[in-house]
XYZ file of C-alpha atoms in Angstrom:
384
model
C 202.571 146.283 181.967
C 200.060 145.352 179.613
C 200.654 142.384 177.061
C 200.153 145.191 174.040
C 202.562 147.420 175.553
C 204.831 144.675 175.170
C 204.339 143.645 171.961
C 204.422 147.299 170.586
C 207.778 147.801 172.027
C 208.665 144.385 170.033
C 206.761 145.627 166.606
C 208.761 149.033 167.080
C 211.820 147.093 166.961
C 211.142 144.621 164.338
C 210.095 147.832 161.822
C 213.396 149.211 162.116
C 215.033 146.503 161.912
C 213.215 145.731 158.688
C 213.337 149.035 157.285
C 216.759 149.781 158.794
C 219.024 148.085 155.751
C 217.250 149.789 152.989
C 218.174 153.071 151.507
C 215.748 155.377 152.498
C 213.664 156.372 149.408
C 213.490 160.319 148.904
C 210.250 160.583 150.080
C 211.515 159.075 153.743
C 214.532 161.973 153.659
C 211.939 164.798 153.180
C 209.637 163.439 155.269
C 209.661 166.896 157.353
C 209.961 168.713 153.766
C 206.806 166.743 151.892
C 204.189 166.231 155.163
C 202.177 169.077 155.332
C 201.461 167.663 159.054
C 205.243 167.982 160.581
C 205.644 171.191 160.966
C 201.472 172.043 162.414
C 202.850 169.476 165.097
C 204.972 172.485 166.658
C 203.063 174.584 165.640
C 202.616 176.931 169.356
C 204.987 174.884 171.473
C 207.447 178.163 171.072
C 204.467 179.798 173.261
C 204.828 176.781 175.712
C 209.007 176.930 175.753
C 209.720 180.255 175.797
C 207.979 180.617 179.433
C 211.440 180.067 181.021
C 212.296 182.994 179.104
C 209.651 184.756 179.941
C 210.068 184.311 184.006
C 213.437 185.244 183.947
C 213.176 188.229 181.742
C 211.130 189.835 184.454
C 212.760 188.944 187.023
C 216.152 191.149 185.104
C 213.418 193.944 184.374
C 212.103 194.272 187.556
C 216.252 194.186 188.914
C 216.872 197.223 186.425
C 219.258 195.103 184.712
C 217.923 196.119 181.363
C 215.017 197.917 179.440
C 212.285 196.433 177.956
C 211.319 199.401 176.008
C 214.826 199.429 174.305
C 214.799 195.005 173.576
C 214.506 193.365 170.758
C 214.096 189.742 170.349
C 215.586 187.199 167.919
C 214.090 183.761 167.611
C 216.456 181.573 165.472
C 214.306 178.622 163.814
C 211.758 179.248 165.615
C 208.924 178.371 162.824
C 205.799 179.640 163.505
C 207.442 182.028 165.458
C 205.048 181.185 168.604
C 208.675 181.880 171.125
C 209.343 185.174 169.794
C 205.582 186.653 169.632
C 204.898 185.489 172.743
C 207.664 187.262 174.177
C 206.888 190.447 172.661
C 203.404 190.948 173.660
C 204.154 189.779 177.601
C 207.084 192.098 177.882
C 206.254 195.147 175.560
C 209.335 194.752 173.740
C 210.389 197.441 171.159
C 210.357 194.416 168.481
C 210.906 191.105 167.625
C 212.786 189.203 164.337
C 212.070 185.592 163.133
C 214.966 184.085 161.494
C 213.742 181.016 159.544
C 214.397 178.710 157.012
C 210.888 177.008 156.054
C 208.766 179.493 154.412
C 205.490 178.642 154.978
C 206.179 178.550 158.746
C 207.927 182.158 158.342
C 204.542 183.223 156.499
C 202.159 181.973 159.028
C 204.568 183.518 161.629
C 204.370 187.080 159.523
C 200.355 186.721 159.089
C 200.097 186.159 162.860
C 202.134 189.051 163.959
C 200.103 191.654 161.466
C 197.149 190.167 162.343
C 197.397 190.928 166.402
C 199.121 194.428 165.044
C 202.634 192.750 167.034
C 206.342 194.271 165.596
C 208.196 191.142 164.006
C 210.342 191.170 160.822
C 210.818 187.971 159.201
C 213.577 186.867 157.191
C 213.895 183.605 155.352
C 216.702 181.771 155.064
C 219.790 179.544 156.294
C 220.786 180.489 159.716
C 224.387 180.904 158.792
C 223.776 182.473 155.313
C 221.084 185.155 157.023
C 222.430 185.775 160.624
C 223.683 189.263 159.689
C 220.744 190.508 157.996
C 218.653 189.161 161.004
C 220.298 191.279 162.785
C 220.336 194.146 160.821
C 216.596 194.036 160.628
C 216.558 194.151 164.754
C 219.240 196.842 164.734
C 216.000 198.504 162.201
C 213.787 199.099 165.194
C 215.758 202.174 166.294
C 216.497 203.205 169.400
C 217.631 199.826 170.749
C 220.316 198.296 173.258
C 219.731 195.004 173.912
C 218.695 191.814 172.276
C 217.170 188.461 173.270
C 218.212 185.775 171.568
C 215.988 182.726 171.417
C 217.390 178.932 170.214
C 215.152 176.182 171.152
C 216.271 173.006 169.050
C 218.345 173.988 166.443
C 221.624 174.337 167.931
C 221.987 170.894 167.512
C 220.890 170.690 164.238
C 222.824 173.510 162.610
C 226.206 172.088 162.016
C 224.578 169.323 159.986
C 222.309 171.392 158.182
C 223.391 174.717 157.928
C 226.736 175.073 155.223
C 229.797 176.735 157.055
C 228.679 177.218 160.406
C 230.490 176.913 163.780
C 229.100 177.477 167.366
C 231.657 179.637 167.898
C 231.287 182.149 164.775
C 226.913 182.462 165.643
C 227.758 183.539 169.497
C 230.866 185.953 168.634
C 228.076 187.410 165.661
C 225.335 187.690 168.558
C 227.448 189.119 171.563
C 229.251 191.648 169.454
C 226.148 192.783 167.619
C 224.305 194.691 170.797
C 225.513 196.170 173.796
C 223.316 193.990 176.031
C 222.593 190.601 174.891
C 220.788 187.119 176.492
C 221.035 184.356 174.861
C 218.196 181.391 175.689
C 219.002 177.870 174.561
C 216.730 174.610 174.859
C 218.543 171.534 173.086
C 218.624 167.935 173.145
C 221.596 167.168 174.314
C 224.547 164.448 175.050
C 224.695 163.212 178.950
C 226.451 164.909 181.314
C 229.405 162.681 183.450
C 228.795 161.177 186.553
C 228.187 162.187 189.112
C 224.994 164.377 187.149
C 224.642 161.755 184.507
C 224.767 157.762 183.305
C 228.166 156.318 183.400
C 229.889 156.266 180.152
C 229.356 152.710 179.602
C 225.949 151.147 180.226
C 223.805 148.179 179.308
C 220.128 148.370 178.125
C 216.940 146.433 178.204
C 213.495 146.743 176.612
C 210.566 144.497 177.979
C 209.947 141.729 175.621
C 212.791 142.778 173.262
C 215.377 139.825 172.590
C 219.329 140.962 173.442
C 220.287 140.113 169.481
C 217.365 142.055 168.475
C 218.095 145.164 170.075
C 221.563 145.203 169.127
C 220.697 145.095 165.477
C 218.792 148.482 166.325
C 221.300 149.828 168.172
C 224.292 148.513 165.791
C 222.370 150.457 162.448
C 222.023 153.933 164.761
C 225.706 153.604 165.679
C 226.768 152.765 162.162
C 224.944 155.992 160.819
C 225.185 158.524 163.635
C 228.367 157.764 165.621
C 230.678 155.759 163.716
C 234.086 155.569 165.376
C 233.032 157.501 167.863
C 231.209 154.676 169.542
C 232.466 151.067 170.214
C 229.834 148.776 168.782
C 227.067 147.625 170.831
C 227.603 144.073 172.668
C 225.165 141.745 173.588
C 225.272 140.726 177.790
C 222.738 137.856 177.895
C 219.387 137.344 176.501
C 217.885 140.712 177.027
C 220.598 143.639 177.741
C 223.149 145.143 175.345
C 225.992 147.030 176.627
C 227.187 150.485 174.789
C 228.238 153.963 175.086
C 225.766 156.503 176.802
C 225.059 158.665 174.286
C 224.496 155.725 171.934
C 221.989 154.132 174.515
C 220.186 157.578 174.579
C 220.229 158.230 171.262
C 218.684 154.687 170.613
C 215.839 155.707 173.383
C 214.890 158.661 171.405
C 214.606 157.032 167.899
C 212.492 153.901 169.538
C 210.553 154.797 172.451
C 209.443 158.331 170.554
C 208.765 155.769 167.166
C 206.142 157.230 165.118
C 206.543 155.689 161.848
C 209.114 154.501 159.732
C 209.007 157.505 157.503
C 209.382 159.374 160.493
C 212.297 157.568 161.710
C 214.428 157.433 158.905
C 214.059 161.364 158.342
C 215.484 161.838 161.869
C 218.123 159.066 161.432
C 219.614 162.434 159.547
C 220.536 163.777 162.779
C 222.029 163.015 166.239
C 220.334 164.251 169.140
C 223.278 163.256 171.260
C 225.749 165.531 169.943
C 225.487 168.660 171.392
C 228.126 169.274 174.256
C 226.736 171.972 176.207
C 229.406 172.123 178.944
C 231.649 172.760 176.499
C 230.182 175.515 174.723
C 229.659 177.218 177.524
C 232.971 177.410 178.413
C 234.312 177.985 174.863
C 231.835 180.857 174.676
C 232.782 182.498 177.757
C 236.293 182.221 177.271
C 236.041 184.206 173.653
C 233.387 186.540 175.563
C 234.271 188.501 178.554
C 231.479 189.465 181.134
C 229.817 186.512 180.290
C 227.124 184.702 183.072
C 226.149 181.158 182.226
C 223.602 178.875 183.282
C 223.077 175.111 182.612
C 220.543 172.781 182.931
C 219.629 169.252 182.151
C 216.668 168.292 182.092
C 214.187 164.812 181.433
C 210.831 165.637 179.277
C 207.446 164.628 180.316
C 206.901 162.683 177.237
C 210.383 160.709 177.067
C 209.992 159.950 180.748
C 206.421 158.342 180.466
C 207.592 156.625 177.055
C 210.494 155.543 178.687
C 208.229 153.377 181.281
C 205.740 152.514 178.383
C 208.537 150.269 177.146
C 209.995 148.759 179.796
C 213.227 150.311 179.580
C 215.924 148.833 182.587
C 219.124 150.753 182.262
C 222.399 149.468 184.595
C 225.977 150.005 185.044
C 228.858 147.362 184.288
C 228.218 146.332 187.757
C 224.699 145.699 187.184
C 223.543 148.651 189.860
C 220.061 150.099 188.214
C 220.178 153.759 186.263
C 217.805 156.584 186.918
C 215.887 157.734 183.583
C 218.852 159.640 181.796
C 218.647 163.633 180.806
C 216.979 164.232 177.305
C 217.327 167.976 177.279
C 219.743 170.721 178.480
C 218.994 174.483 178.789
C 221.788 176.597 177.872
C 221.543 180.635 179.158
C 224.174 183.391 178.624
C 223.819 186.677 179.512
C 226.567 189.653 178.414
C 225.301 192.985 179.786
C 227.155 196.522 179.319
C 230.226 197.619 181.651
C 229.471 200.874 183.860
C 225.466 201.433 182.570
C 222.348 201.347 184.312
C 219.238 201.659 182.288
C 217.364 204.986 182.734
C 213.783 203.402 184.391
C 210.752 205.957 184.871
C 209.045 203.924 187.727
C 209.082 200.889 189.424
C 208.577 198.447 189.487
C 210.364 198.097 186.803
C 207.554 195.270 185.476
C 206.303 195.563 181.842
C 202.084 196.595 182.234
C 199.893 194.558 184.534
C 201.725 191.245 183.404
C 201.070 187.772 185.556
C 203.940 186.048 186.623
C 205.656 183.347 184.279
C 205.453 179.891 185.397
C 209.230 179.035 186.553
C 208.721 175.602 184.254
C 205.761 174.184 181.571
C 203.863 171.727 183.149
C 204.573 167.956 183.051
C 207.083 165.540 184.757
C 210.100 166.337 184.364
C 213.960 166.194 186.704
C 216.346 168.943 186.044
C 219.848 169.483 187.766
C 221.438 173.314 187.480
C 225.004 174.269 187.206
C 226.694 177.538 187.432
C 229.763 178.794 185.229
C 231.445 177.067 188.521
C 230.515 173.536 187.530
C 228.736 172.963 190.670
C 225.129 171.190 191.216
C 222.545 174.484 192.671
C 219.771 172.870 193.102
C 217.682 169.280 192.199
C 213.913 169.321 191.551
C 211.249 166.871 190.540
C 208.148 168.103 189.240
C 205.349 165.722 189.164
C 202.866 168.455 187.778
């Protein structure tokens, strides 16, 4: 590793620590509201996330499982509404609704859509507060049957951010509001249990970061994210602190992914480790009959090469080395009606002269499936 590698992983540490004690000032807590910047830095990843989405779609058209022609799509935060577009232009979909709380994204997402002559209704507002007349504007397309639901990082957000909502109250709305209905969820997420993920006790190092040093990091997350939740972080020798899991990852997230200390104390407002998606899944298909569920965890390019940038050694109690941990978890759930078959005129059943999806975006990445069974399908590493 390079000696400024080193010493950035040290400076990263050292800021926080700094900065870490101090209230932030209000300009730090609407970091994401006041920079003009944040939001043009997602601007079309939805077009780069929702390819998943895409590839799976057609491979349900193409089974008869549903009609395109009679599909509308929902894209829940979705802010320049990249996901949602994108989907209705590669599948001819009868229409498409942006749900989203920043307005300026919600009016670049509405100027794009007239501009390339696509069929999206926007509405701006809190996801809890607006869910029903999102809805009602998809139900406004007319002769419709089933809706796509899009999520990508917000789930985990929401019941932070969003006043009176539950997980369990958005997927009874959506599953109740269409006969047909496929839900599409990318989240940060917490670790799975062994044997898919990290033990739940594990002990951390960072090239060229001192033991006490890290601790103080990982101490001030803990303090404002976890609280009880997670024991406090314990130093074991000069260079490795032991702590919970999710508290390790968590701390990985807000360091290795440091870009400023503005930056840093605007998403010290939320936990990226606390969405259960095991969990939901079976709390949402136990209040939903006919309900198929997929799962997926998966490790981003960019965490993965950060996560070697740094240094990072991860072990168990017994001082056996740890694999890179999972950053990310897909969540999909699909409901479709008892005793119908959708009325096709040809086949196949594929939506114009449309190229196949890529399966995955490109980049490195490991993801593990699992069924509504709990059981491991399949392991892949993509070194794209």
């Amino acid at each position: 590793m390079r000696e400024k590698d080193m010493s950035y992983a040290s400076s990263v540490i050292e800021a926080i620590l700094k900065n870490s004690p101090i209230a932030a000032s209000p300009d730090d807590l609407n970091h994401k509201e006041n920079n003009s910047g944040y939001y043009s830095t997602f601007e079309g990843e939805g077009a780069r996330k929702v390819q998943f989405v895409i590839e799976d779609l057609l491979s349900l058209i193409e089974a008869e499982s549903f009609n395109h022609e009679r599909a509308v799509a929902l894209s829940i935060g979705g802010a320049d509404g990249s996901d949602v577009l994108s989907l209705i232009e590669r599948l001819k979909l009868k229409g498409g609704v942006l749900l989203e709380y920043d307005t300026d994204a919600a009016l670049k997402a509405h100027a794009k859509a007239s501009g390339e002559n696509l069929p999206l209704e926007v509405e701006i507002g809190d996801a809890t507060q607006k869910l029903g007349a999102a809805l009602a504007r998809a139900k406004s397309f007319g002769d419709v049957d089933t809706l796509i639901v899009l999520c990508f990082g917000v789930l985990h957000e929401l019941p932070e951010r969003s006043p009176g909502y539950s997980h369990d109250a958005l997927f009874d709305t959506l599953f109740a509001s269409f006969p047909n209905v496929l839900v599409y969820c990318a989240e940060p997420c917490a670790q799975p249990s062994p044997p898919l993920g990290w033990p739940e006790v594990v002990e951390i190092a960072l090239d060229d970061v001192q033991a006490d040093r890290l601790v103080g990091v990982a101490g001030f997350i803990r303090d404002r994210l976890f609280g009880m939740v997670a024991a406090p972080p314990q130093v074991r020798g000069p260079s490795f602190v032991r702590m919970h899991r999710d508290l390790a990852v968590e701390l990985l997230h807000k360091v290795v992914r440091f870009v400023g200390v503005a930056r840093f104390h605007y998403e010290m407002q939320e936990r990226l480790t606390s969405f259960e998606v095991q969990s939901l899944a079976r709390r949402i298909a136990s209040r939903n009959e006919g309900i198929e569920q997929e799962v997926t965890y998966r490790t981003s390019g960019g965490f993965r090469k950060a996560y070697g940038e740094f240094g990072v050694i991860t072990r168990n109690e017994d001082g056996a080395f740890l694999p890179v941990p999972f950053t990310h978890c897909r969540l999909v759930l699909r409901r479709f009606a008892r005793n119908e078959k959708p009325a096709q005129d040809k086949a196949p059943n594929r939506p114009g002269n449309l190229p196949d999806a890529p399966a995955q975006p490109p980049g490195d990445h490991t993801s593990i499936s699992v069924t509504n069974h709990g059981v491991t399908v399949n392991s892949t590493v993509n070194t794209r």
